[in-house]
Coordinates of N, CA and C in Angstrom, one line a residue:
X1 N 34.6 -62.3 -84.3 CA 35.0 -63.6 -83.9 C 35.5 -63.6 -82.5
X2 N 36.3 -62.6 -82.1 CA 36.9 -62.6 -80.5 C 35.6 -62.2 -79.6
X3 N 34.2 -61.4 -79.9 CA 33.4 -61.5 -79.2 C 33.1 -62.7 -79.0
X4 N 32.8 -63.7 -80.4 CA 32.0 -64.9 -80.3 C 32.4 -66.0 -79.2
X5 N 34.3 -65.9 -79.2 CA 35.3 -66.6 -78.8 C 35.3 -66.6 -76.9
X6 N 35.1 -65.3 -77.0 CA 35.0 -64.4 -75.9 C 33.5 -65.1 -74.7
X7 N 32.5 -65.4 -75.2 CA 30.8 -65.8 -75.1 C 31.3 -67.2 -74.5
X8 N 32.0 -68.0 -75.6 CA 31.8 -69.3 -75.0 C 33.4 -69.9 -74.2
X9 N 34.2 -69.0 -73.9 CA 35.1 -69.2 -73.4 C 35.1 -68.2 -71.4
X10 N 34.6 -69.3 -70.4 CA 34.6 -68.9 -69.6 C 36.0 -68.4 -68.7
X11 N 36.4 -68.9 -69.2 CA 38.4 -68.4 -68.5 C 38.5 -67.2 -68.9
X12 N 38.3 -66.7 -70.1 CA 38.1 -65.1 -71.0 C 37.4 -64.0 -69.9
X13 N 36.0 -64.7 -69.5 CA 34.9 -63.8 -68.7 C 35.7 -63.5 -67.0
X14 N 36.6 -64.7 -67.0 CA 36.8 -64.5 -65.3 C 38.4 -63.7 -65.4
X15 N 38.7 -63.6 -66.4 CA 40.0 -62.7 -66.6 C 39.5 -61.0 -66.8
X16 N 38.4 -60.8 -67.6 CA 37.8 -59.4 -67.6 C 37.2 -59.2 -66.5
X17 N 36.8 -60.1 -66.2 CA 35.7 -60.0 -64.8 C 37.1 -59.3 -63.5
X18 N 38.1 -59.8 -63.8 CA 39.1 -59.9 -62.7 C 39.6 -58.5 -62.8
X19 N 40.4 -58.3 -64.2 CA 40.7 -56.8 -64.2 C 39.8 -55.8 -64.1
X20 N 38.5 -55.9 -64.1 CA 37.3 -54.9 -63.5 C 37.4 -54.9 -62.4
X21 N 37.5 -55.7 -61.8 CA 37.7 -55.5 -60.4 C 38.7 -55.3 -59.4
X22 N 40.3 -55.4 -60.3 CA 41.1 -54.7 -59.9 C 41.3 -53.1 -60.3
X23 N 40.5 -52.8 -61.3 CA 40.3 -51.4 -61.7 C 39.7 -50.5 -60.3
X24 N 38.4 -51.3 -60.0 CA 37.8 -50.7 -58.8 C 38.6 -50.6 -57.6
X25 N 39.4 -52.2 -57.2 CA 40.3 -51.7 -56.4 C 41.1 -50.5 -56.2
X26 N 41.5 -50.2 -57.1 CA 42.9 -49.0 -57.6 C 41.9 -47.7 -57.5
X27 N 40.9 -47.5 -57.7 CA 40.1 -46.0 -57.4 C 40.2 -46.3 -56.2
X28 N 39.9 -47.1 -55.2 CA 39.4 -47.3 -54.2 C 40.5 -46.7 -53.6
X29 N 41.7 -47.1 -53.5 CA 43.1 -46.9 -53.4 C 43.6 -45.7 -53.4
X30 N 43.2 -45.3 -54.5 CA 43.4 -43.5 -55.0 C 42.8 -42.2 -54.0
X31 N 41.4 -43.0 -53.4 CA 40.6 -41.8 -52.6 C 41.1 -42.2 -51.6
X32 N 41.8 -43.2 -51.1 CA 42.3 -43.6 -49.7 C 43.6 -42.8 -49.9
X33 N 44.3 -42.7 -50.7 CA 45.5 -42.0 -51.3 C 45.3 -40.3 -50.3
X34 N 44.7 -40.3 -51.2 CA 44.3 -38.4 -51.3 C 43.8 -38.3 -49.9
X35 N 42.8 -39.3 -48.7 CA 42.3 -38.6 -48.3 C 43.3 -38.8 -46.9
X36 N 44.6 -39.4 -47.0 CA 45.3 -39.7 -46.0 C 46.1 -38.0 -46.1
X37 N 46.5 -38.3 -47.3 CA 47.2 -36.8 -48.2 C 46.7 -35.7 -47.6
X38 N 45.6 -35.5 -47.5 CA 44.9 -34.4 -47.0 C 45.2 -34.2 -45.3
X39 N 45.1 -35.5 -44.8 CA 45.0 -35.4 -43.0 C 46.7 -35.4 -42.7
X40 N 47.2 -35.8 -43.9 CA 48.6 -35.2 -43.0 C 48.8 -33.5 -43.6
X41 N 48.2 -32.9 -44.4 CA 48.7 -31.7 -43.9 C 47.4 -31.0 -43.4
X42 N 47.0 -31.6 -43.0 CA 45.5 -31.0 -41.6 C 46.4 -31.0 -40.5
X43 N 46.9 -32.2 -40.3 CA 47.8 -32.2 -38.8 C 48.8 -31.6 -38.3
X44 N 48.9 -31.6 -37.0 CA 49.2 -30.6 -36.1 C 50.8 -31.5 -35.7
X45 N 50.4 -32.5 -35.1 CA 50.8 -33.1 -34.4 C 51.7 -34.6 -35.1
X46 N 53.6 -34.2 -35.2 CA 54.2 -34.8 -35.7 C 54.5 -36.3 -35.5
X47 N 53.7 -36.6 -34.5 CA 53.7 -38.3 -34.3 C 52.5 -38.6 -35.2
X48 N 51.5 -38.1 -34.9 CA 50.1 -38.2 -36.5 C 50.7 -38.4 -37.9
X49 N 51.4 -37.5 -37.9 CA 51.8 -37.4 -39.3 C 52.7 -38.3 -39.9
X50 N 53.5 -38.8 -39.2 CA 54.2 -39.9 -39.2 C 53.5 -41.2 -39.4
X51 N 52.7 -41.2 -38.5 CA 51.7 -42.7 -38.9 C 50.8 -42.5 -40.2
X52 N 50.1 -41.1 -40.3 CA 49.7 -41.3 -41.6 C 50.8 -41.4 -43.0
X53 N 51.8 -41.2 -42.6 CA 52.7 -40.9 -43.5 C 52.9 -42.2 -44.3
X54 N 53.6 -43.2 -42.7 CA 53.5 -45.0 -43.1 C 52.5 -44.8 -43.5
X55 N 50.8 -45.1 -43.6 CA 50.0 -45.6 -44.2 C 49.7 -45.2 -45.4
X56 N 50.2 -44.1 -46.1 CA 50.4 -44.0 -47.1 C 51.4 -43.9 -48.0
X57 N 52.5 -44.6 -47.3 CA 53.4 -45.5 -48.6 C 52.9 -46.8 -48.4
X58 N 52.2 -46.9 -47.3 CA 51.4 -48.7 -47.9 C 51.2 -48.5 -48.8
X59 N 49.8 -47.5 -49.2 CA 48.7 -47.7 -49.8 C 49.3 -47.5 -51.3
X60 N 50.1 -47.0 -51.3 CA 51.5 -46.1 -52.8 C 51.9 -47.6 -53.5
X61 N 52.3 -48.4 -52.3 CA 53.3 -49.7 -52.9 C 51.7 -50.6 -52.8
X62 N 51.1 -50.6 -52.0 CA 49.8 -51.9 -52.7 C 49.3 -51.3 -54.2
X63 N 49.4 -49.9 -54.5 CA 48.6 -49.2 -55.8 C 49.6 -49.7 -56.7
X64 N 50.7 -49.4 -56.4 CA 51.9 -49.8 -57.1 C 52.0 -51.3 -57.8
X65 N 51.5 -52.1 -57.0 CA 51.6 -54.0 -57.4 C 50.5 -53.8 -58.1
X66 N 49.4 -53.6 -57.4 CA 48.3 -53.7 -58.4 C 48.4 -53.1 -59.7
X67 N 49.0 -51.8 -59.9 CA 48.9 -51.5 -61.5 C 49.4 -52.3 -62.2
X68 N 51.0 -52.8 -61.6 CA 51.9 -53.5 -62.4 C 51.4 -55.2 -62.5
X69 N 50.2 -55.5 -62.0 CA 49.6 -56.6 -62.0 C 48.4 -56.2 -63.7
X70 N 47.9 -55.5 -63.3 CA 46.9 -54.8 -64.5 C 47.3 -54.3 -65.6
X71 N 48.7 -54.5 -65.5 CA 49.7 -54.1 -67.3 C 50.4 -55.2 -67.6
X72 N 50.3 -56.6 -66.5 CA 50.5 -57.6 -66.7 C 48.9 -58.1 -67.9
X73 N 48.1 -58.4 -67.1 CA 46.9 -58.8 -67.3 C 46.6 -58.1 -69.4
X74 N 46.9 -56.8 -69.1 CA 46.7 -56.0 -70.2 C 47.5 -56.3 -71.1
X75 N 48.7 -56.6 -70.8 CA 49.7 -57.6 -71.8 C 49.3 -58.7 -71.9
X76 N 49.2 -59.4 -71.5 CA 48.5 -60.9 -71.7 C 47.5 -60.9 -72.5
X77 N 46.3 -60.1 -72.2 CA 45.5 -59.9 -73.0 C 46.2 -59.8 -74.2
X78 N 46.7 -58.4 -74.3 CA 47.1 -58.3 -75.9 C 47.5 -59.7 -76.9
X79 N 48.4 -59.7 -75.8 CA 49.2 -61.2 -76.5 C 48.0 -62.3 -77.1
X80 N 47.7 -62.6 -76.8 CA 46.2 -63.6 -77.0 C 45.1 -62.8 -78.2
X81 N 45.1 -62.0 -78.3 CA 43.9 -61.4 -79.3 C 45.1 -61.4 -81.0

């Protein structure tokens, strides 16, 4: 019945549709994660490392909202089924 519910309810498709695509974001995020991770301990040079450093507590606190957006969503879901 929640498949069926699911078929003819288009607000349903753009909410799954939505958290798939913040799923992808958040990998996306992850290998940006790691590969900043990596170039600061490649680096030599302690002004580098500092700038990569900022850009990866961006990327920490944007992964950060977005999960806590996606355990929103994932609650909501629940709630509703």
């Amino acid at each position: 019945m929640h498949k069926l519910q699911a078929f003819f309810d288009p607000a349903q498709k753009r909410k799954k549709r939505h958290r798939e695509e913040l799923k992808k974001i958040l990998k996306s995020l992850k290998k940006k994660e790691r590969k900043i991770s990596d170039k600061i301990e490649q680096a030599d040079d302690e002004c580098l490392k500092k700038l990569y450093q900022t850009e990866l507590e961006i990327i920490r606190l944007q992964r950060k909202k977005g999960i806590d957006v996606l355990q929103q969503l994932r609650e909501n879901k629940d709630s509703t089924d």
